[in-house]
mmCIF file of C-alpha atoms in Angstrom:
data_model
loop_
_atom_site.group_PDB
_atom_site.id
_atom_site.type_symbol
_atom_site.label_atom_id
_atom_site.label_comp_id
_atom_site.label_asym_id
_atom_site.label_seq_id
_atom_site.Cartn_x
_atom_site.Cartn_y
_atom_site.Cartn_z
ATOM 1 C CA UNK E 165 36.881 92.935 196.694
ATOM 2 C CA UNK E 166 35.616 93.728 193.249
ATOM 3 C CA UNK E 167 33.075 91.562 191.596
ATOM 4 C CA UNK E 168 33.398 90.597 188.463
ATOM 5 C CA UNK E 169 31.577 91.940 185.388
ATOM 6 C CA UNK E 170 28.820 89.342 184.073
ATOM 7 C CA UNK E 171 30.503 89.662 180.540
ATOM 8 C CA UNK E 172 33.925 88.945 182.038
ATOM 9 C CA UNK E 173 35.911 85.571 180.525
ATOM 10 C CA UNK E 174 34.844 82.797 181.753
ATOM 11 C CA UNK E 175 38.308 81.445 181.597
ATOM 12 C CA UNK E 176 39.546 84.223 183.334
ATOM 13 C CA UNK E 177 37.267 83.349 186.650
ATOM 14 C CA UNK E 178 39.090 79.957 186.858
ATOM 15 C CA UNK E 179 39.247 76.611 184.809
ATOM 16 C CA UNK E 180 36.171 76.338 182.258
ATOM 17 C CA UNK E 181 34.226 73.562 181.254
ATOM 18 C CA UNK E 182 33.779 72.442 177.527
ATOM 19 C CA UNK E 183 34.215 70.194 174.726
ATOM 20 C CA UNK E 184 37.449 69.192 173.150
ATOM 21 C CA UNK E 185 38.112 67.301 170.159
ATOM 22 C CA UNK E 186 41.106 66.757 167.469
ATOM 23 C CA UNK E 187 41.932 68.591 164.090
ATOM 24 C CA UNK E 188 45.220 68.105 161.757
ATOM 25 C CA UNK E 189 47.519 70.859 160.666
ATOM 26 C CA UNK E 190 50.839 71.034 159.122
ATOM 27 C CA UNK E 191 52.244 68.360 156.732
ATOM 28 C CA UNK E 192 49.540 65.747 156.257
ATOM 29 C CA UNK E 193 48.167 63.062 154.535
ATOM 30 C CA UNK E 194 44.103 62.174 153.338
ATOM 31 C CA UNK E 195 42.131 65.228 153.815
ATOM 32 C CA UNK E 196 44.074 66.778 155.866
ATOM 33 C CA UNK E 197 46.906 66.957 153.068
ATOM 34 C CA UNK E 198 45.984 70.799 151.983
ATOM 35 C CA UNK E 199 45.050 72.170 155.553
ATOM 36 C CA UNK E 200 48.421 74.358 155.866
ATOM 37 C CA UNK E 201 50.326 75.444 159.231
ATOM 38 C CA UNK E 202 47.040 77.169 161.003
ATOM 39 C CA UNK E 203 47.114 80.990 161.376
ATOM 40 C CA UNK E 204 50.222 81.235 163.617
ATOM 41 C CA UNK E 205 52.052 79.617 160.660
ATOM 42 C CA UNK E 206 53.350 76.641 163.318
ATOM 43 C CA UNK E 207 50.614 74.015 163.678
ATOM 44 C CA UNK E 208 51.915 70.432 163.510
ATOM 45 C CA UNK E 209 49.466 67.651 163.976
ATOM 46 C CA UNK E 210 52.877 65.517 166.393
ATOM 47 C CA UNK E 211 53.558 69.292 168.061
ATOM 48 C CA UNK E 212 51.862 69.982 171.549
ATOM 49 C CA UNK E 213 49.411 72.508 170.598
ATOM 50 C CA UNK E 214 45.528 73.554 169.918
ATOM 51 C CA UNK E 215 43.247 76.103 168.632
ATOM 52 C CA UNK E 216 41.646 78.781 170.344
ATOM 53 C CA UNK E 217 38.589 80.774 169.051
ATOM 54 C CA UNK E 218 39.572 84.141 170.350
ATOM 55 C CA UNK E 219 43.101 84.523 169.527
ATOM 56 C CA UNK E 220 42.309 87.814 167.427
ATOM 57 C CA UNK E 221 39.732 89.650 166.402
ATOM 58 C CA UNK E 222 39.678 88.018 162.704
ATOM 59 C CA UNK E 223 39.118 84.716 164.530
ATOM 60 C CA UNK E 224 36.375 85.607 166.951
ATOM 61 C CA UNK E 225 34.503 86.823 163.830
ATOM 62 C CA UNK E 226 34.840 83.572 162.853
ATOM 63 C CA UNK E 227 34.234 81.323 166.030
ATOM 64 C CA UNK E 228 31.916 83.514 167.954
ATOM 65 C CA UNK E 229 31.405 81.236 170.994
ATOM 66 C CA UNK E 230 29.720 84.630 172.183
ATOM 67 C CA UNK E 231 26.440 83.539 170.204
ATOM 68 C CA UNK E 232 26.508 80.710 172.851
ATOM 69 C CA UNK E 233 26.500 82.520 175.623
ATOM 70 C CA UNK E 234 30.477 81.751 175.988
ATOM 71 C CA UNK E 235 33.020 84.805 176.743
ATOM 72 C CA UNK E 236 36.513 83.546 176.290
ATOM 73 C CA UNK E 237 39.919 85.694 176.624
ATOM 74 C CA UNK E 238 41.960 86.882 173.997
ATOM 75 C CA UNK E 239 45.118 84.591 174.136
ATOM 76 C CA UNK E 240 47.918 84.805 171.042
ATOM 77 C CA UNK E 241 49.903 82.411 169.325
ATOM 78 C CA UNK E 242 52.640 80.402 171.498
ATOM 79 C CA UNK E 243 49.957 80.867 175.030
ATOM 80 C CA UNK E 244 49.412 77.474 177.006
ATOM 81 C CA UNK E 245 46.288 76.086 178.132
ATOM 82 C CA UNK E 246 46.065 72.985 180.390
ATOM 83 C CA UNK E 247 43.429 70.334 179.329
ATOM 84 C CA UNK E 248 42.364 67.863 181.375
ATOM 85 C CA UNK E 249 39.618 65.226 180.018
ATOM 86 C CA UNK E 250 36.853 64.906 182.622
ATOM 87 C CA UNK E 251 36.819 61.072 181.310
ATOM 88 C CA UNK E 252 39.814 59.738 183.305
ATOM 89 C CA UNK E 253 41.451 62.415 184.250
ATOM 90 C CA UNK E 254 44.457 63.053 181.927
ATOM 91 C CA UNK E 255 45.714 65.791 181.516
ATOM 92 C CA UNK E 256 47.903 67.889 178.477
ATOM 93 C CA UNK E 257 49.528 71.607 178.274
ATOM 94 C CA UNK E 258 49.576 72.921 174.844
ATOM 95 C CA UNK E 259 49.940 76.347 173.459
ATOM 96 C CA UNK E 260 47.751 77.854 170.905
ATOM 97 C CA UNK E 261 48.834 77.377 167.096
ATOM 98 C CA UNK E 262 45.580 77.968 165.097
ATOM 99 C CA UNK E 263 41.993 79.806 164.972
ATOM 100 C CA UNK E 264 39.203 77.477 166.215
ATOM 101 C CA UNK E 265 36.891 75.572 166.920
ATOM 102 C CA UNK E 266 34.286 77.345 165.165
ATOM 103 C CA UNK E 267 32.083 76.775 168.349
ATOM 104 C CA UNK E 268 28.822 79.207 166.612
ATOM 105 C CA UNK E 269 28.048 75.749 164.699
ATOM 106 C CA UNK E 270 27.815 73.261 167.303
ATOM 107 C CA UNK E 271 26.075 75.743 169.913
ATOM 108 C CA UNK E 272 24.597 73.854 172.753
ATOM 109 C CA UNK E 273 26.075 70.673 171.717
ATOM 110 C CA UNK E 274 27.054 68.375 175.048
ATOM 111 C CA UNK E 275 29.074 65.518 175.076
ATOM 112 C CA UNK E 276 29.380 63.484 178.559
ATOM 113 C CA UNK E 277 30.764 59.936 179.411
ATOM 114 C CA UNK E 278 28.926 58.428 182.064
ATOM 115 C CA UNK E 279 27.305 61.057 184.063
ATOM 116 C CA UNK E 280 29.963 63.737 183.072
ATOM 117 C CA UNK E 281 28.734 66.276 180.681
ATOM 118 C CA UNK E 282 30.355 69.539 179.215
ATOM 119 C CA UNK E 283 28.847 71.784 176.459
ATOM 120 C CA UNK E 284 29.999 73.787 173.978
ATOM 121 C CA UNK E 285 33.213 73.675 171.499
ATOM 122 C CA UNK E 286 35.700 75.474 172.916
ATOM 123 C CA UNK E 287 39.325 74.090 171.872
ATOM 124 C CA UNK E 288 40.908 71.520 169.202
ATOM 125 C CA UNK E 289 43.787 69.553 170.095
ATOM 126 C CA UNK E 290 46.236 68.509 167.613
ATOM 127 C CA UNK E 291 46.514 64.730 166.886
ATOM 128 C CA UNK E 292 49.644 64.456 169.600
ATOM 129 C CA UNK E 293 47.890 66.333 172.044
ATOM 130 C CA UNK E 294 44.356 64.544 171.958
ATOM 131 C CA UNK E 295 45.843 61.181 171.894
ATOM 132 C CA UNK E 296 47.918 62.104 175.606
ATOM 133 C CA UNK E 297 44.516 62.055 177.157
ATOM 134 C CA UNK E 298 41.941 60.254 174.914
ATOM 135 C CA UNK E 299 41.915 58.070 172.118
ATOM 136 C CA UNK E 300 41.531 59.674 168.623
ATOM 137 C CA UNK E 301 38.836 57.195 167.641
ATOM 138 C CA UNK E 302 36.674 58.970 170.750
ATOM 139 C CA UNK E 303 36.335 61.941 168.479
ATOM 140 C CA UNK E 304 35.045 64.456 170.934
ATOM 141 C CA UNK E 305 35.266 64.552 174.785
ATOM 142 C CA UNK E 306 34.056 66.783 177.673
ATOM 143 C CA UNK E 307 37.037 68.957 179.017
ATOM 144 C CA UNK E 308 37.914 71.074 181.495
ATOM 145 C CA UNK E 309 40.628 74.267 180.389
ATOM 146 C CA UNK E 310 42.905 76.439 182.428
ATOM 147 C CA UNK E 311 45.506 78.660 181.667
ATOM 148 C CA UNK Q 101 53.418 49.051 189.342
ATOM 149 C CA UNK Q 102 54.840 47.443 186.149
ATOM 150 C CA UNK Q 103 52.824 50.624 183.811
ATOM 151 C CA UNK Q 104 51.739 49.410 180.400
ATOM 152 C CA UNK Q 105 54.114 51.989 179.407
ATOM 153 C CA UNK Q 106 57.024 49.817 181.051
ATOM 154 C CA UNK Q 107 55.082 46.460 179.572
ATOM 155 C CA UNK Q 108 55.723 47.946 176.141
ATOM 156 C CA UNK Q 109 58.962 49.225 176.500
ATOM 157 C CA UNK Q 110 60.050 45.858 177.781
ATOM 158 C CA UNK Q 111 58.333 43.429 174.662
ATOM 159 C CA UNK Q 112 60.204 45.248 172.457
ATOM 160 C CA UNK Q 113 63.698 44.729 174.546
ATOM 161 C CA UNK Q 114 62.712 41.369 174.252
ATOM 162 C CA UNK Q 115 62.750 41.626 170.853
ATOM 163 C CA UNK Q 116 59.672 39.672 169.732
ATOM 164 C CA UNK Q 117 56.228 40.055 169.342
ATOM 165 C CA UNK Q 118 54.387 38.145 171.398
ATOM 166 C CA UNK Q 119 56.297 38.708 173.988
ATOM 167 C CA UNK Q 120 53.851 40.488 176.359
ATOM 168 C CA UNK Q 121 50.714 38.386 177.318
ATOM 169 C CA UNK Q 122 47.801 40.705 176.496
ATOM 170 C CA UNK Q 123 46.250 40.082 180.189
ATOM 171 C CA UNK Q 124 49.066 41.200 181.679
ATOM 172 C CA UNK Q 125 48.049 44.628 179.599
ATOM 173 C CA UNK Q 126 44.612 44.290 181.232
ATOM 174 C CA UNK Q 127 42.143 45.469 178.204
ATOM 175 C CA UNK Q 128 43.237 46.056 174.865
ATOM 176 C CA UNK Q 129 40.966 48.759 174.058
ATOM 177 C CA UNK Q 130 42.528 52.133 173.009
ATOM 178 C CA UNK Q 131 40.709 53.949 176.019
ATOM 179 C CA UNK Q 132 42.675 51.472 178.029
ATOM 180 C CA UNK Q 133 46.381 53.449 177.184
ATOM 181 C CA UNK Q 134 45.174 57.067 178.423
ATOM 182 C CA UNK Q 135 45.274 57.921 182.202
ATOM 183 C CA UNK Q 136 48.832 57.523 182.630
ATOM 184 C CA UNK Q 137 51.561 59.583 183.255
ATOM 185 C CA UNK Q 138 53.879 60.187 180.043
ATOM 186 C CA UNK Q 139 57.069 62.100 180.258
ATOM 187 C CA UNK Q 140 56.903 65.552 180.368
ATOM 188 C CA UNK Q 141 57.616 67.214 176.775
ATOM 189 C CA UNK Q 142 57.382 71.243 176.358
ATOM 190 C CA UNK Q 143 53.941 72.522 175.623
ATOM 191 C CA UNK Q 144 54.404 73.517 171.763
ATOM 192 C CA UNK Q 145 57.368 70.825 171.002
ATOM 193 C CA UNK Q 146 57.053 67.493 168.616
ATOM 194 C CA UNK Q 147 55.692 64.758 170.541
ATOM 195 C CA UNK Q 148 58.660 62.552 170.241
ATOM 196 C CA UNK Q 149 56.129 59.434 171.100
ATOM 197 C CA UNK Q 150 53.900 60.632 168.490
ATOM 198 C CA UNK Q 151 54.071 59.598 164.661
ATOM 199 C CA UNK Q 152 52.087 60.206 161.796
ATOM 200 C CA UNK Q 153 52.560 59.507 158.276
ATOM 201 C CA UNK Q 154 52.045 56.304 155.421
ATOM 202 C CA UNK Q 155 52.499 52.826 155.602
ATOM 203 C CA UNK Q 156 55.131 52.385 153.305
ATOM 204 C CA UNK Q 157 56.141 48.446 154.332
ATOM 205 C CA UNK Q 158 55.673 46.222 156.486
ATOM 206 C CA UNK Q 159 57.952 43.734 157.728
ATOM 207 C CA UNK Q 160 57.239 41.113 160.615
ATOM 208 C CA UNK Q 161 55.734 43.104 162.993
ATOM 209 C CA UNK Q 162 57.189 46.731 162.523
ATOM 210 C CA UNK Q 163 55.270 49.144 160.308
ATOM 211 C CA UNK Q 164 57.933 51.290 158.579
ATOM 212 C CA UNK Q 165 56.134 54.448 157.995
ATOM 213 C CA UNK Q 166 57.119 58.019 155.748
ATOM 214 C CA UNK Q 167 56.102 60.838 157.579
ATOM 215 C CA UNK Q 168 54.738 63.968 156.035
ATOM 216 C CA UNK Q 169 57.126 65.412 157.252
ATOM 217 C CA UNK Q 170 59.724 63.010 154.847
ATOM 218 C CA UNK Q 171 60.726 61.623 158.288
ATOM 219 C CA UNK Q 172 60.702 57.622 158.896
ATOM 220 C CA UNK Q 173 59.451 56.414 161.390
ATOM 221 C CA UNK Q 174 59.561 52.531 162.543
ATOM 222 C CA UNK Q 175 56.293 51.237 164.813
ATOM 223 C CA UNK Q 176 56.912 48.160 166.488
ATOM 224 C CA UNK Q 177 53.200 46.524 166.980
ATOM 225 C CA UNK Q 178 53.038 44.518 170.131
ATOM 226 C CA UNK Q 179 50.844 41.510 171.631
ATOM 227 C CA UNK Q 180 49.320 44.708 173.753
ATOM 228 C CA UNK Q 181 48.794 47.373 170.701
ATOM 229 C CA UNK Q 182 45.248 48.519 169.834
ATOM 230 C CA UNK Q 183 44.625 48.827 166.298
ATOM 231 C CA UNK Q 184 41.560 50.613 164.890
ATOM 232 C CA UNK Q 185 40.388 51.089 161.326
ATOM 233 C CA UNK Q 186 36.935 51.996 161.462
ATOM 234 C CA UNK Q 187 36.994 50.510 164.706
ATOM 235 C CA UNK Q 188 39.142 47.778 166.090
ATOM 236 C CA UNK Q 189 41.232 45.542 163.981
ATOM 237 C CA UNK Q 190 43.991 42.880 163.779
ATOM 238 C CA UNK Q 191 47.526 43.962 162.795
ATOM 239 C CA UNK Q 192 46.737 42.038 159.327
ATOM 240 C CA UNK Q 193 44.419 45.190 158.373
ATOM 241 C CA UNK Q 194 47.023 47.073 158.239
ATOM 242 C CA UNK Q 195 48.112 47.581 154.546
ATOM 243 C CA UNK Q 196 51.547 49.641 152.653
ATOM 244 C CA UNK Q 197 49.756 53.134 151.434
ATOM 245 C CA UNK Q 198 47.459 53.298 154.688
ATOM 246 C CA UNK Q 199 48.077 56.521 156.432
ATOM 247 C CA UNK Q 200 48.130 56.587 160.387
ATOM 248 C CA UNK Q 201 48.811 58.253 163.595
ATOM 249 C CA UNK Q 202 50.401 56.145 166.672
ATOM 250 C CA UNK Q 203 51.327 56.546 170.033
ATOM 251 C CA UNK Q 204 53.791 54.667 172.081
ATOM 252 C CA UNK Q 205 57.122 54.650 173.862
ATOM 253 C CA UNK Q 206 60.098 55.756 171.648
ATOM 254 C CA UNK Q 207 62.871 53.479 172.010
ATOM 255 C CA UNK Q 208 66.692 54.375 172.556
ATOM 256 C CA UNK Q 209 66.985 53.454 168.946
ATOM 257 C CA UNK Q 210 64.375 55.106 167.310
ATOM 258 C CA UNK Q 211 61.772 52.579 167.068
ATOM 259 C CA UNK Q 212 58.170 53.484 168.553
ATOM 260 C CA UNK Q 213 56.924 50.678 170.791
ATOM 261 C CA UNK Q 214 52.981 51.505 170.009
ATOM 262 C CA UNK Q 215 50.088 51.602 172.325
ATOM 263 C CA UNK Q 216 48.012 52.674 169.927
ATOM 264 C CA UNK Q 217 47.486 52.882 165.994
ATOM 265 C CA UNK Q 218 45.037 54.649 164.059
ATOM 266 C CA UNK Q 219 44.880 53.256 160.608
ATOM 267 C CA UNK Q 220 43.313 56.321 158.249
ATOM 268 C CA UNK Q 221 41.813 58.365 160.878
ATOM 269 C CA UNK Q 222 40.196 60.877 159.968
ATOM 270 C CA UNK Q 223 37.857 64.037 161.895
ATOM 271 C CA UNK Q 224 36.613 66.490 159.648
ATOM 272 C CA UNK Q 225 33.743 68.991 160.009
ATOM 273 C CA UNK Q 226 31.876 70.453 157.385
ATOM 274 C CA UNK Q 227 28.625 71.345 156.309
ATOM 275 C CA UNK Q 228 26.309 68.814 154.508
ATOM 276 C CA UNK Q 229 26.396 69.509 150.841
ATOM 277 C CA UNK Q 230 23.832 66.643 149.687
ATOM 278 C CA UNK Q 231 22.651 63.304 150.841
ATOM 279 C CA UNK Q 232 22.067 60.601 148.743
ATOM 280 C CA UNK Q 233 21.491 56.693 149.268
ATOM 281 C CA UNK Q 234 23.952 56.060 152.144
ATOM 282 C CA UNK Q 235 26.270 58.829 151.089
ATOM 283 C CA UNK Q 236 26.786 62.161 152.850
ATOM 284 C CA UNK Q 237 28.400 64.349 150.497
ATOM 285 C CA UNK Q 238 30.101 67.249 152.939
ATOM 286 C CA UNK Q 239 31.838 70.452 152.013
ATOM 287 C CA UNK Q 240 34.953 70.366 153.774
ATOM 288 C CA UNK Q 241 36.363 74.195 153.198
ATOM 289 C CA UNK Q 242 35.349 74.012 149.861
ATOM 290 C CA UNK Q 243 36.239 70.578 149.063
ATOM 291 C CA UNK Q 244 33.741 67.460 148.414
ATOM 292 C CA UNK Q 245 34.703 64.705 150.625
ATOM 293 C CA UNK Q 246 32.184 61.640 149.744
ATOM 294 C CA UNK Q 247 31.496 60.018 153.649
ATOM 295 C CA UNK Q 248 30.107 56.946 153.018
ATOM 296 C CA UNK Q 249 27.819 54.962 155.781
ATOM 297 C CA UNK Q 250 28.621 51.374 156.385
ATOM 298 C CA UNK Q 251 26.170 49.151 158.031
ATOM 299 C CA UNK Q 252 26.399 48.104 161.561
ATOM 300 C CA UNK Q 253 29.735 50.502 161.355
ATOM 301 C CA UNK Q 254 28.350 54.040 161.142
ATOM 302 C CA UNK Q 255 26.291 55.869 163.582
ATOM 303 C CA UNK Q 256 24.897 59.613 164.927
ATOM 304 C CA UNK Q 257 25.570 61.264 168.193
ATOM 305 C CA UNK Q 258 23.134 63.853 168.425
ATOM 306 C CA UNK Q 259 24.712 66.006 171.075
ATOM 307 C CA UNK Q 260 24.419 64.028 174.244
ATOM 308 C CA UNK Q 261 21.956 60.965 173.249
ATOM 309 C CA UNK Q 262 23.555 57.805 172.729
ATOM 310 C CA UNK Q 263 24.817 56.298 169.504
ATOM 311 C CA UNK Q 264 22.476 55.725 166.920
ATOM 312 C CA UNK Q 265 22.585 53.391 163.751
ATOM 313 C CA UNK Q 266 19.953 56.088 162.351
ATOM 314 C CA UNK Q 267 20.908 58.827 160.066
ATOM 315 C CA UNK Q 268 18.246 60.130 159.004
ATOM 316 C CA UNK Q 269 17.634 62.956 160.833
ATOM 317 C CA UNK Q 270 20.907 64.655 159.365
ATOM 318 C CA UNK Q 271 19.814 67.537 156.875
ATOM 319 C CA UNK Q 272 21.323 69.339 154.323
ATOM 320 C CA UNK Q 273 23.141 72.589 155.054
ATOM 321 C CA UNK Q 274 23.869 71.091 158.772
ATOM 322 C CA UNK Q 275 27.497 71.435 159.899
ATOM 323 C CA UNK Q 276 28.687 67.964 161.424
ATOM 324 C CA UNK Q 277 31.257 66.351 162.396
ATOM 325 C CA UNK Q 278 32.628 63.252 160.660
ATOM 326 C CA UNK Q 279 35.144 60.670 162.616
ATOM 327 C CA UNK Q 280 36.114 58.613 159.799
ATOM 328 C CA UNK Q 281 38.168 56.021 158.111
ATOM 329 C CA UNK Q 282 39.891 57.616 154.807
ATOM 330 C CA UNK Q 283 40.227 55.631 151.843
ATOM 331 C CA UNK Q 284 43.459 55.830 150.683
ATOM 332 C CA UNK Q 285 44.425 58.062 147.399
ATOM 333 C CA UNK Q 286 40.569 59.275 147.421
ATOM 334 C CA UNK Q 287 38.342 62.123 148.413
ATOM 335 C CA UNK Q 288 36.214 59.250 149.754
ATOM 336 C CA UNK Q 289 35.702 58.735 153.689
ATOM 337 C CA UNK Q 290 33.796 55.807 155.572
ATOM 338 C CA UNK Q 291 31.825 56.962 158.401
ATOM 339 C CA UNK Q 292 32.448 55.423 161.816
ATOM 340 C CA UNK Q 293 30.717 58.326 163.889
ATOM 341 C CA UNK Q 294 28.597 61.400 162.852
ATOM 342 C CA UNK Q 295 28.468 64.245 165.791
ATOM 343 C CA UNK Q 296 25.651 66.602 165.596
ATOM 344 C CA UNK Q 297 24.941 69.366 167.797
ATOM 345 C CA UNK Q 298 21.427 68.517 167.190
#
């Protein structure tokens, strides 16, 4: 059986363990009114969706979650990821609709609840999406992702 | 098992609201909601027990809502419905012009039987532009929004420590994250949690 390379994806070797939080896209109000429809031209904070940091190389120039010791795959516009918050349990499949998190600035960060811990910024939910399996006002949450 | 799903969907058959007893709910926090199995919808699609938009009136105890979208949207706010605005509150905080995401049970006729309302939510990251008095003034891609610490309110997570009342230790030119309460028809936020990676 081949073994895998030690720069291989993470995500590739099976589900991966990180922090997940919520960003708005698409129409919007506050803040969020001038964000635009992420760079697959789709996002929609009430569509099932997220961003991931490698979905080209423009964006992994950008999120680097390399500089953190994190390899991710390269996954495109309209490709689903299950998240499932390690607080509770829930679960949500989205597909990818935008460029993030920009996991280089938060490097080492951990969140945990209780004795549950993940580190490391690796996907955004839209506000839909992160309210299936936490509540918004929880901000950011360990995770677990797989394809 | 009655779900609290079912519990909502059947106060607002009943038409009224007070019609579910909030222990039958068990706790009315918004953590309390999550866990529970929701119908499946296609990975990508609008959420169709999702809304988002601004309070535009309010009348009884349905918040009739413009999304940005230019869709309406009517949330019916039940005995068992968390609230938060800058943590939680009675349906009386909420106010026409406030802008919101909820999540409930759509109804056959539209309405959205709410588990959950967010009254001006906001998470933004940014880097920290300045910091003066009890304001954080962060550059959110290139725009000044002025986050504003409230007493006994506001506090820090420093990655995994526990919430802290203390903000000092925030620096300029550090990238945060905000989890905020936006005032409405401003560039101005009130800070209900700070996340640091450090």
């Amino acid at each position: 059986m081949a073994r895998s390379r030690p720069t291989d994806p993470v995500d590739l070797l099976g589900p991966v363990q990180g922090e997940v939080s919520w960003f708005c896209c698409g129409a919007a109000w506050g803040p969020c009114g001038t964000v635009g429809k992420g760079a697959c031209g789709t996002c929609n904070s009430g569509s099932l969706q997220h961003a991931w940091p490698n979905t080209s190389d423009a964006c992994w120039a950008i999120t680097r979650p390399d500089s953190c010791g994190v390899s991710l795959s390269r996954r495109t516009c309209g490709f689903s990821h299950r998240t499932t918050a390690l607080c509770g349990g829930a679960s949500v499949v989205t597909t990818i609709a935008d460029c993030g998190p920009q996991t280089d600035l938060f490097c080492g960060e951990r969140s945990c609840c209780g004795a549950t811990c993940a580190s490391n910024r690796l996907i955004d939910l839209t506000p839909a999406a992160y309210s299936r399996i936490a509540s918004l006002s929880s901000g950011l949450r360990p995770c677990e992702i797989s394809a | 098992m009655t779900t609290r799903r079912q519990m909502l969907k059947s106060a607002v058959l009943g038409g009224g609201a007070t019609v579910v007893a909030a222990t039958a709910l068990g706790s009315l926090g918004p953590e309390a909601a999550f866990g529970q199995a929701a119908p499946d919808i296609e990975p990508g699609a609008v959420d169709p027990n999702f809304a988002e938009g601004r309070i535009r009136s309010i009348k009884d105890n349905t918040l009739l809502v413009l999304g940005s979208n230019m869709v309406f949207h009517s949330i019916r706010v039940v005995d068992g419905t968390s609230l938060w605005k800058l943590g939680p509150v009675s349906f009386d905080q909420a106010k026409p012009g406030d802008g919101l995401y909820a999540r409930g049970v759509r109804m056959p006729d539209g309405v959205l039987a709410a588990e959950s309302v967010w009254l001006n939510i906001v998470n933004i990251k940014g880097h920290i532009r300045n910091i003066t008095g009890d304001k954080l003034h962060l550059d959110h891609g290139g725009k000044e929004i002025l986050c504003h610490r409230i007493p006994g309110k506001s506090v820090a997570i420093y990655s995994d420590s526990p919430p802290s009342a203390d903000l000092s230790p925030l620096r300029v030119g550090q990238h945060v994250q905000i989890l905020g309460a936006w005032r409405p028809d401003t560039n101005e936020v009130d800070i209900a949690t700070v996340f640091s990676a450090h």
